[in-house]
Structure formats: C-alpha cells, structure tokens
Short mmCIF file of C-alpha atoms in Angstrom, two decimals:
data_model
loop_
_atom_site.label_atom_id
_atom_site.label_comp_id
_atom_site.label_asym_id
_atom_site.label_seq_id
_atom_site.Cartn_x
_atom_site.Cartn_y
_atom_site.Cartn_z
CA MET A 20 -1.15 19.40 51.32
CA ASN A 21 2.42 19.09 52.61
CA TYR A 22 4.81 18.20 49.77
CA ASN A 23 7.85 18.07 52.08
CA LYS A 24 8.15 14.36 52.88
CA LYS A 25 10.90 12.18 54.31
CA THR A 26 12.80 10.21 51.70
CA VAL A 27 14.59 6.88 51.69
CA LYS A 28 17.76 8.78 52.67
CA ASP A 29 16.15 9.96 55.93
CA VAL A 30 15.71 6.48 57.42
CA GLU A 31 18.08 3.64 58.29
CA VAL A 32 17.62 0.79 55.82
CA SER A 33 20.89 -1.13 56.20
CA GLY A 34 20.23 -4.74 57.16
CA LYS A 35 16.46 -4.11 57.11
CA LYS A 36 13.67 -5.55 55.01
CA VAL A 37 12.10 -2.81 52.91
CA LEU A 38 8.69 -3.06 51.25
CA LEU A 39 9.03 -1.00 48.06
CA ARG A 40 5.92 -0.02 46.08
CA CYS A 41 6.89 0.45 42.43
CA ASP A 42 4.87 1.23 39.33
CA PHE A 43 5.54 -1.77 37.11
CA ASN A 44 2.25 -1.36 35.23
CA VAL A 45 4.08 -1.80 31.93
CA PRO A 46 2.55 -2.01 28.44
CA GLN A 47 2.57 -5.53 26.99
CA ASP A 48 1.93 -7.15 23.63
CA LYS A 49 -1.62 -8.55 23.73
CA GLU A 50 -0.67 -11.74 21.92
CA THR A 51 2.73 -12.65 23.37
CA GLY A 52 2.64 -10.80 26.72
CA ALA A 53 6.10 -9.36 25.94
CA ILE A 54 6.90 -6.02 27.58
CA THR A 55 6.76 -3.33 24.87
CA SER A 56 8.30 -0.55 26.99
CA ASP A 57 10.42 -0.98 30.12
CA LYS A 58 10.46 2.76 30.91
CA ARG A 59 8.62 2.33 34.20
CA ILE A 60 11.02 -0.42 35.30
CA VAL A 61 14.00 1.78 34.42
CA ALA A 62 12.43 4.68 36.36
CA ALA A 63 12.43 2.55 39.54
CA LEU A 64 16.13 1.60 39.26
CA PRO A 65 17.69 4.54 41.20
CA THR A 66 15.69 3.75 44.34
CA ILE A 67 16.17 -0.02 44.02
CA GLN A 68 19.92 0.32 43.43
CA TYR A 69 20.29 2.70 46.39
CA LEU A 70 18.48 0.27 48.71
CA LEU A 71 20.57 -2.68 47.53
CA GLU A 72 23.78 -0.67 47.91
CA GLN A 73 22.72 0.16 51.48
CA ASP A 74 22.41 -3.58 52.21
CA ALA A 75 18.63 -3.56 52.47
CA ALA A 76 16.62 -6.65 51.57
CA VAL A 77 14.12 -5.30 49.02
CA ILE A 78 10.58 -6.68 48.77
CA ALA A 79 9.18 -4.95 45.68
CA CYS A 80 5.50 -4.93 44.79
CA SER A 81 3.28 -3.46 42.08
CA HIS A 82 0.00 -3.85 40.28
CA LEU A 83 -0.26 -4.72 36.57
CA GLY A 84 -3.38 -4.08 34.54
CA LYS A 85 -6.88 -4.61 35.92
CA PRO A 86 -7.23 -8.27 36.84
CA GLU A 87 -10.51 -9.34 38.41
CA ALA A 88 -9.54 -11.01 41.68
CA SER A 89 -12.97 -12.64 42.12
CA PHE A 90 -14.20 -15.39 39.77
CA ASP A 91 -17.84 -14.27 40.17
CA LYS A 92 -17.02 -10.65 39.31
CA TRP A 93 -14.95 -11.79 36.34
CA VAL A 94 -17.92 -13.81 35.01
CA LYS A 95 -20.21 -10.79 35.47
CA LYS A 96 -17.82 -8.48 33.59
CA GLN A 97 -17.34 -10.97 30.75
CA ALA A 98 -21.13 -11.43 30.47
CA GLU A 99 -21.50 -7.63 30.19
CA LYS A 100 -19.14 -7.80 27.22
CA GLY A 101 -21.46 -10.30 25.54
CA LYS A 102 -19.72 -13.56 26.50
CA ASP A 103 -21.89 -16.61 27.25
CA PRO A 104 -21.70 -17.19 31.06
CA ALA A 105 -21.95 -20.95 30.48
CA SER A 106 -18.64 -20.89 28.61
CA LEU A 107 -16.79 -19.06 31.41
CA THR A 108 -14.85 -21.50 33.55
CA GLU A 109 -12.51 -21.07 36.49
CA GLU A 110 -9.72 -22.34 34.27
CA LYS A 111 -10.32 -19.46 31.81
CA TRP A 112 -10.40 -16.97 34.68
CA LYS A 113 -7.06 -18.27 35.99
CA LYS A 114 -5.61 -17.98 32.47
CA SER A 115 -6.75 -14.33 32.35
CA LEU A 116 -4.92 -13.74 35.64
CA ALA A 117 -1.78 -15.52 34.42
CA LYS A 118 -1.52 -13.02 31.55
CA LEU A 119 -1.10 -10.28 34.14
CA SER A 120 1.61 -11.98 36.18
CA LEU A 121 4.63 -9.86 37.10
CA ALA A 122 7.00 -12.71 36.15
CA PRO A 123 8.09 -10.97 32.88
CA VAL A 124 8.78 -7.82 34.93
CA ALA A 125 10.97 -9.82 37.36
CA LYS A 126 12.94 -11.17 34.40
CA ARG A 127 13.47 -7.71 32.85
CA LEU A 128 14.29 -6.11 36.20
CA GLY A 129 16.91 -8.81 36.79
CA GLU A 130 18.48 -8.07 33.41
CA LEU A 131 18.64 -4.34 34.18
CA LEU A 132 20.08 -4.87 37.67
CA GLY A 133 22.47 -7.59 36.59
CA LYS A 134 21.34 -9.85 39.40
CA GLU A 135 18.60 -12.36 40.18
CA VAL A 136 15.18 -11.07 41.15
CA VAL A 137 13.39 -13.72 43.19
CA MET A 138 9.74 -14.04 42.08
CA ALA A 139 6.99 -14.89 44.56
CA ALA A 140 4.00 -16.93 43.41
CA ASP A 141 1.61 -14.79 45.46
CA VAL A 142 1.34 -11.50 47.39
CA VAL A 143 0.89 -12.50 51.04
CA GLY A 144 0.55 -16.28 50.71
CA GLU A 145 2.90 -18.99 51.92
CA ASP A 146 5.34 -18.58 49.04
CA ALA A 147 5.69 -14.80 49.45
CA LYS A 148 6.10 -15.07 53.22
CA ALA A 149 8.69 -17.84 53.00
CA LYS A 150 10.73 -16.03 50.35
CA ALA A 151 10.52 -12.71 52.23
CA ALA A 152 11.69 -14.42 55.44
CA ALA A 153 14.65 -16.00 53.64
CA LEU A 154 15.65 -12.78 51.84
CA LYS A 155 19.13 -11.54 52.76
CA PRO A 156 20.54 -7.98 52.67
CA GLY A 157 21.42 -6.98 49.09
CA GLU A 158 18.81 -9.33 47.61
CA ILE A 159 15.53 -8.45 45.91
CA LEU A 160 12.17 -10.22 45.81
CA LEU A 161 9.19 -9.25 43.64
CA LEU A 162 5.73 -10.11 44.95
CA GLU A 163 3.02 -11.17 42.50
CA ASN A 164 0.52 -8.62 41.10
CA THR A 165 -1.03 -6.84 44.12
CA ARG A 166 -4.40 -6.73 42.36
CA PHE A 167 -4.62 -10.51 42.47
CA GLU A 168 -5.71 -9.84 46.07
CA LYS A 169 -9.37 -8.89 46.51
CA GLY A 170 -8.55 -6.45 49.29
CA GLU A 171 -5.98 -4.39 47.35
CA THR A 172 -8.28 -1.84 45.69
CA LYS A 173 -10.51 -1.70 48.80
CA ASN A 174 -7.52 -0.77 50.99
CA ASP A 175 -8.30 -3.77 53.18
CA PRO A 176 -6.46 -3.31 56.52
CA GLU A 177 -5.87 -7.06 56.88
CA LEU A 178 -4.11 -7.23 53.51
CA ALA A 179 -2.09 -4.08 54.31
CA LYS A 180 -1.10 -5.57 57.68
CA ALA A 181 -0.07 -8.86 56.07
CA MET A 182 2.11 -7.04 53.50
CA ALA A 183 3.65 -4.84 56.18
CA SER A 184 4.43 -7.84 58.40
CA MET A 185 7.11 -8.96 55.91
CA ALA A 186 9.13 -5.72 56.25
CA GLU A 187 10.42 -3.06 58.64
CA VAL A 188 10.25 0.03 56.41
CA TYR A 189 7.89 1.07 53.60
CA VAL A 190 9.16 3.06 50.60
CA SER A 191 6.64 4.47 48.14
CA ASP A 192 7.97 5.10 44.62
CA ALA A 193 4.90 4.57 42.41
CA PHE A 194 3.72 8.09 41.62
CA GLY A 195 1.32 6.77 38.98
CA ALA A 196 -0.68 5.07 41.76
CA VAL A 197 -0.50 7.56 44.68
CA HIS A 198 -3.89 9.08 43.88
CA ARG A 199 -5.48 5.75 44.85
CA ALA A 200 -5.96 4.70 48.46
CA HIS A 201 -5.09 1.01 48.00
CA ALA A 202 -3.59 -1.42 50.51
CA SER A 203 -0.15 -1.31 48.87
CA THR A 204 -0.11 2.45 48.21
CA ALA A 205 -1.51 3.83 51.47
CA GLY A 206 -2.76 1.10 53.84
CA VAL A 207 0.69 -0.35 54.64
CA ALA A 208 1.79 3.06 55.99
CA ASP A 209 -0.47 2.43 59.00
CA TYR A 210 1.87 -0.37 60.08
CA LEU A 211 5.35 0.75 58.93
CA PRO A 212 7.41 3.96 58.88
CA ALA A 213 6.69 5.28 55.36
CA VAL A 214 8.98 7.42 53.17
CA SER A 215 9.30 8.31 49.50
CA GLY A 216 11.68 6.88 46.94
CA PHE A 217 13.65 9.09 44.54
CA LEU A 218 10.96 9.04 41.83
CA ILE A 219 8.23 10.40 44.10
CA GLN A 220 10.70 12.85 45.67
CA LYS A 221 11.36 14.30 42.18
CA GLU A 222 7.63 14.53 41.41
CA LEU A 223 6.99 16.36 44.70
CA ASP A 224 9.93 18.70 44.11
CA PHE A 225 8.82 19.70 40.59
CA LEU A 226 5.00 19.49 40.74
CA GLY A 227 4.86 20.69 44.35
CA GLY A 228 7.33 23.48 43.62
CA ALA A 229 5.39 24.60 40.54
CA ILE A 230 2.24 24.98 42.62
CA ALA A 231 3.49 26.02 46.06
CA SER A 232 6.35 28.37 45.13
CA PRO A 233 6.63 28.81 41.34
CA LYS A 234 9.23 30.96 39.66
CA ARG A 235 7.05 33.61 38.02
CA PRO A 236 5.38 34.27 35.73
CA LEU A 237 3.60 30.89 36.02
CA VAL A 238 2.04 29.86 32.71
CA ALA A 239 -0.33 26.86 32.59
CA ILE A 240 -1.05 25.22 29.23
CA LEU A 241 -4.18 23.07 29.33
CA GLY A 242 -5.28 20.96 26.39
CA GLY A 243 -7.03 17.67 25.85
CA ALA A 244 -10.53 16.74 24.88
CA LYS A 245 -12.92 17.83 27.59
CA VAL A 246 -13.55 20.83 29.83
CA SER A 247 -15.29 18.50 32.30
CA SER A 248 -12.09 16.55 32.96
CA LYS A 249 -10.12 19.73 33.69
CA ILE A 250 -12.63 21.64 35.88
CA GLY A 251 -10.69 21.18 39.11
CA VAL A 252 -7.37 21.95 37.42
CA ILE A 253 -8.59 25.22 35.86
CA ASN A 254 -10.23 26.28 39.12
CA ASN A 255 -7.10 25.59 41.16
CA LEU A 256 -4.72 27.18 38.66
CA LEU A 257 -6.82 30.33 38.46
CA GLU A 258 -5.76 30.90 42.08
CA ILE A 259 -2.02 30.65 41.37
CA ALA A 260 -1.24 31.12 37.64
CA ASP A 261 -0.39 34.36 35.85
CA THR A 262 -1.49 33.06 32.44
CA ILE A 263 -3.70 30.13 31.42
CA ILE A 264 -3.57 28.86 27.83
CA ILE A 265 -6.43 26.72 26.51
CA GLY A 266 -6.07 24.36 23.54
CA GLY A 267 -7.27 20.98 22.33
CA GLY A 268 -10.84 19.76 22.05
CA MET A 269 -12.00 21.63 25.13
CA SER A 270 -11.30 25.00 23.48
CA TYR A 271 -14.40 24.56 21.29
CA THR A 272 -16.67 24.52 24.33
CA PHE A 273 -15.15 27.87 25.36
CA SER A 274 -15.61 29.14 21.80
CA ALA A 275 -19.27 28.06 21.66
CA ALA A 276 -19.85 29.65 25.10
CA GLN A 277 -18.79 32.98 23.57
CA GLY A 278 -21.24 32.57 20.69
CA GLY A 279 -18.80 31.04 18.20
CA LYS A 280 -19.66 28.49 15.50
CA VAL A 281 -17.88 25.19 16.11
CA GLY A 282 -19.36 22.94 13.39
CA ASN A 283 -18.89 19.26 14.26
CA SER A 284 -16.11 19.99 16.79
CA LEU A 285 -16.03 18.33 20.17
CA LEU A 286 -18.53 20.23 22.31
CA GLU A 287 -19.73 19.79 25.88
CA SER A 288 -22.80 22.02 25.80
CA ASP A 289 -23.51 21.27 29.48
CA TRP A 290 -20.25 23.03 30.36
CA MET A 291 -20.72 26.25 28.37
CA ASP A 292 -21.97 28.24 31.38
CA TYR A 293 -19.02 26.98 33.41
CA SER A 294 -16.66 28.05 30.62
CA LYS A 295 -18.11 31.58 30.73
CA GLU A 296 -17.65 31.63 34.51
CA MET A 297 -13.98 30.65 34.17
CA ILE A 298 -13.34 33.46 31.68
CA ALA A 299 -15.04 35.96 34.02
CA LYS A 300 -13.15 34.61 37.05
CA ALA A 301 -9.83 34.98 35.23
CA GLU A 302 -10.67 38.58 34.34
CA ALA A 303 -11.64 39.36 37.94
CA LYS A 304 -8.38 37.88 39.22
CA GLY A 305 -6.19 39.53 36.60
CA VAL A 306 -5.14 36.19 35.12
CA LYS A 307 -4.51 36.22 31.35
CA PHE A 308 -6.84 33.61 29.84
CA LEU A 309 -5.74 32.83 26.29
CA LEU A 310 -8.06 31.06 23.85
CA PRO A 311 -7.38 30.13 20.19
CA VAL A 312 -7.80 32.92 17.62
CA ASP A 313 -7.64 30.59 14.62
CA THR A 314 -8.26 26.91 14.02
CA VAL A 315 -7.16 24.19 11.62
CA CYS A 316 -10.28 22.17 10.91
CA GLY A 317 -10.91 18.96 9.01
CA ASP A 318 -13.86 17.58 7.08
CA LYS A 319 -13.69 14.37 9.18
CA PHE A 320 -11.86 12.94 12.17
CA ALA A 321 -9.16 11.08 10.28
CA PRO A 322 -5.45 11.43 9.43
CA ASP A 323 -6.29 11.99 5.76
CA ALA A 324 -8.99 14.62 6.35
CA LYS A 325 -9.08 17.66 4.08
CA SER A 326 -8.11 20.72 6.09
CA GLN A 327 -8.70 24.44 6.07
CA LEU A 328 -7.69 27.34 8.29
CA VAL A 329 -10.48 29.48 9.76
CA LYS A 330 -10.85 32.12 12.45
CA ALA A 331 -11.84 30.79 15.87
CA GLY A 332 -15.62 30.64 16.19
CA GLU A 333 -16.10 30.44 12.41
CA ILE A 334 -15.86 26.68 11.79
CA PRO A 335 -18.22 25.75 8.91
CA ASP A 336 -20.99 23.19 9.29
CA GLY A 337 -19.74 19.66 8.65
CA TRP A 338 -16.17 20.55 9.66
CA GLU A 339 -14.46 20.07 13.02
CA GLY A 340 -11.55 21.76 14.77
CA LEU A 341 -8.52 19.46 15.01
CA ASP A 342 -5.63 21.81 15.84
CA ILE A 343 -4.76 25.39 16.78
CA GLY A 344 -3.83 27.67 13.86
CA PRO A 345 -0.58 29.60 13.17
CA GLU A 346 -1.76 32.89 14.77
CA THR A 347 -2.67 31.00 17.94
CA VAL A 348 0.69 29.22 17.87
CA LYS A 349 2.45 32.61 17.77
CA LEU A 350 0.26 33.99 20.59
CA TYR A 351 0.89 30.94 22.79
CA CYS A 352 4.62 30.69 22.07
CA ASP A 353 5.04 34.39 22.95
CA ALA A 354 3.26 33.79 26.25
CA VAL A 355 5.60 30.89 27.05
CA SER A 356 8.82 32.67 26.03
CA GLY A 357 8.81 35.00 29.04
CA ALA A 358 7.65 32.46 31.61
CA GLY A 359 9.47 31.50 34.81
CA THR A 360 7.53 28.23 35.23
CA VAL A 361 5.38 26.38 32.69
CA ILE A 362 2.98 23.54 33.53
CA TRP A 363 1.63 21.68 30.49
CA ASN A 364 -1.18 19.14 30.64
CA GLY A 365 -2.90 18.04 27.43
CA PRO A 366 -2.09 18.39 23.69
CA MET A 367 -3.16 21.35 21.53
CA GLY A 368 -4.76 19.20 18.84
CA VAL A 369 -5.05 15.67 17.51
CA PHE A 370 -1.28 15.15 17.63
CA GLU A 371 -1.67 11.46 16.66
CA PHE A 372 -2.52 12.70 13.13
CA PRO A 373 0.65 14.30 11.60
CA ALA A 374 -1.41 16.90 9.68
CA PHE A 375 -2.91 18.14 12.96
CA ALA A 376 0.14 17.87 15.24
CA LYS A 377 1.67 21.26 14.34
CA GLY A 378 0.20 23.14 17.33
CA THR A 379 1.37 20.56 19.85
CA GLU A 380 4.77 20.34 18.16
CA ALA A 381 5.19 24.13 18.19
CA MET A 382 4.39 24.28 21.92
CA ALA A 383 6.87 21.48 22.66
CA GLU A 384 9.54 23.29 20.63
CA ALA A 385 8.81 26.61 22.38
CA LEU A 386 9.14 24.92 25.78
CA SER A 387 12.42 23.30 24.72
CA LYS A 388 13.88 26.75 24.00
CA THR A 389 12.66 28.62 27.08
CA SER A 390 14.78 29.08 30.21
CA ALA A 391 11.67 28.46 32.33
CA ILE A 392 11.17 25.45 34.60
CA THR A 393 9.03 23.18 32.40
CA VAL A 394 6.80 20.58 34.05
CA ILE A 395 4.86 18.21 31.78
CA GLY A 396 1.83 16.43 33.24
CA GLY A 397 1.63 12.71 32.51
CA GLY A 398 -0.64 11.09 29.95
CA ASP A 399 -1.06 12.52 26.43
CA SER A 400 1.11 15.62 26.91
CA ALA A 401 3.99 13.45 28.13
CA ALA A 402 3.44 11.06 25.21
CA ALA A 403 3.41 13.98 22.77
CA VAL A 404 6.67 15.48 24.08
CA GLU A 405 8.37 12.09 23.94
CA GLN A 406 6.97 11.23 20.49
CA LEU A 407 8.13 14.59 19.11
CA GLY A 408 11.64 14.17 20.52
CA TYR A 409 11.67 16.99 23.08
CA ALA A 410 11.62 14.91 26.28
CA ASP A 411 15.25 15.56 27.20
CA LYS A 412 14.70 19.34 26.91
CA MET A 413 12.03 19.45 29.65
CA SER A 414 12.79 20.02 33.35
CA HIS A 415 10.42 17.26 34.41
CA ILE A 416 7.95 14.86 32.78
CA SER A 417 5.55 13.40 35.30
CA THR A 418 5.23 9.62 35.48
CA GLY A 419 1.59 9.74 36.59
CA GLY A 420 -1.32 10.80 34.35
CA GLY A 421 -4.23 10.67 36.81
CA ALA A 422 -1.98 11.45 39.78
CA SER A 423 -0.46 14.57 38.20
CA LEU A 424 -3.93 15.79 37.18
CA GLU A 425 -5.26 15.41 40.75
CA PHE A 426 -2.06 17.05 42.03
CA LEU A 427 -2.74 20.09 39.79
CA GLU A 428 -6.32 20.16 41.10
CA GLY A 429 -4.91 20.61 44.60
CA LYS A 430 -6.36 17.31 45.80
CA GLU A 431 -4.75 15.35 48.58
CA LEU A 432 -3.10 12.22 47.21
CA PRO A 433 -3.55 9.32 49.67
CA GLY A 434 -0.23 7.68 48.70
CA VAL A 435 1.63 10.92 49.48
CA ALA A 436 -0.36 12.04 52.53
CA CYS A 437 0.51 8.78 54.32
CA LEU A 438 4.27 9.42 54.11
CA LEU A 439 6.20 10.85 57.07
CA ASP A 440 6.62 14.64 57.00
CA ALA A 441 10.20 15.89 56.75
#
C-alpha cells in the first residue's frame, strides 16, 4: 500500500468549499449526553484552522456512535435485547437518534475555534444543502451524524455523490474510521479530488515509516487478550521486525502451546498450533521471539485478588496470569533499550487493576527513556500510556484502534487508498 499521499497543502483550497471528514466520535455521559473528553475534537483543530486561514468554506462531517438509521432494524435490535416490540414506537426511535446528534460537538468545536460553527439538521437533506450553499469562505458548517443516513455504512454511491455535490475538495482527517469503506470515508473520493488532513498525514508518516522503512532494530511489543485478534499483525511483523515481544492474555496460549500449565488464565486452545507455528517461523527467519519467563497470577479476576509470582508455564490450578513478572520486565526492557523503532500494541497485563499494572507501566517507562522512535497503536495501549502519564514522551500515539491494527497487519485501508498519491 502506498503511504505517500497528497495532503491539504498540495491542493488549492482558497475560496473553495471543502468537505472535511473528521473523527468526532467522542465519549459522552450516558445520562446527560455531555462530552466527557474532547480529545478527538482538539485533534482535528490543526486541519480545520489551516483551512479556515486559507479562506476555505469548511463543511465538516463525522459519525457518532452506532445509531440505527432504520426504524425496523432498530426494533429488531431492541427485541434481541429483550425489549417488548409492542412498546417500541417511532417516537422512541427518534429519541435514540437525538442522543447521538452532533449538536454538542458543534458547540464544543465553536468554543475551541472561538467562532460560530453552523449546525445542519441533516446530512444531505434540504437544511444541509441550503446551509452549505450559503457558507462563505472562512466559515464552518457541521453536518449531522453521517450514520443517520442508511447508505453511510453501505458506502452507497448516491449518498456519497450527494455529499460530494456540496463541495469542491475532499479532505480526510478521520484516521479512526479509514479502515471502513463508508460513503463519507471512501465513497466521496469517487466524485472529488481527495487528500489527507494533518492528522492522517502524521499517522501515515509514523505508522507507514515504522513498517516501510524503520530505523533498526525494529522491536514490536504485542499484548492484549487474544492471539486470534493479532494473527495478521504477528504474521506481518514477522516479515519486518527484528524482535517481537509477547505479553498480555495472549501469552498464555503461547505458554500452553509449549506444554506449560496456565491454570485459569485466558486460553484460546484452538490457536495453540498456530502459536507453535509462529514460534517456529520466527526461528526460521532469525527474528527474536520473546515470551514471558515469569508471571504474576491472581486467585481471581479482580483488583483485590491475592497474588503470587510463579515461573511461566507453572501457574497453579485455580489461579490465572494477570501480569508479566519482574524477570520478564527486565528481559523486555533490555530488548527495548537498544531499539531504533518500537511499535507497541496491547498492554502487558490487566493494567486497569493497579496491582497488575506493573508490567505495562514498566514498558511505558522504558519506552519513555529510549531514544528510539516510539509508535503506540490505538486502543488499550494508547489508553495505558496516557493513564500512566507517559503520553508526551512517545513519538506518536495513534488515534485509531482498529485502523492502526489493520495498518500493522499490512491491510489496505479504504479511506487511505482512495486519497490522491503524492
């Protein structure tokens, strides 16, 4: 996949209407609907401010949550959750949609920009079209939640065409959504010249650079719960990494595959043969494949679990592995200290429980001290680094969980592939 894409600086935007796809899928309080973190809105500001400074008229769009755009499908989903279909009215469905309106985002974005953000009542309806037509250079309009349209997730060409008809240029800056071929992330590029914003440019520079031309040695740290969710990543990284470090819940499947006792630890027995194959493949390719040598285990999956330190593969019955042990921490930190590039995706243990966060914390600290280029995949590893206070010490923290994972697998991302090559 070509990671060298044209950016917003490579096209003329002055006096033009620009359709800008952002990732405003912000966390909200379930009761009040208040935005609990505006990080994703802040991340979009550099591109928005650049466009406004260049006298572009910005038509921003985003999804928020998973609204069901069809009343019938909403009823079916609610019934599956045990709700009485007779009690499900169109009024209730519309209320469920209203909770996922982007209006609070428009308000917060306006506060951050220090100027009014015009809010459209729909995506491609009369209100959106009228407001887009009236938009002047230096002004910004936010369309309503793109997933309120049935055709969004199906990449409906008619919806994409209708969105594109309001603008002259398309700028993609929602890395968290580029792994999905939706109308607003990929379809619109069939009708408009498409380039990246600064956020996606940074992701492509760091993630693309780490894979295509890494400063060596390249060390990949892979954690998280399941081997099955990291198959593609391990396979792809075995082709390019010098060292692969395995931690988290998936390490117990590797341990069991080598004949170890894992007690009640997370285990995917169906993936034990695959785990053996990966170890053999690493050996054949001369890639160091590091697995835990000791484990901190608990008598239950809880923050107040009793804990004990055991050798890897010697977890007693009734106990489960919840973190890597001190010898493993030393082994892994030594491997990272001499790295040129480090990619980290997935925590080393149950970092949400303070008693079992030491392995993850030690890795974050080791990465903060290395001179290597440090790239943190989105999702739990990003959350861990931020929670532990090391975010500002990393070269790059990806804004997309699923997208960064598919990137590391070497998959083509539809929302990137559709952009013009530089």
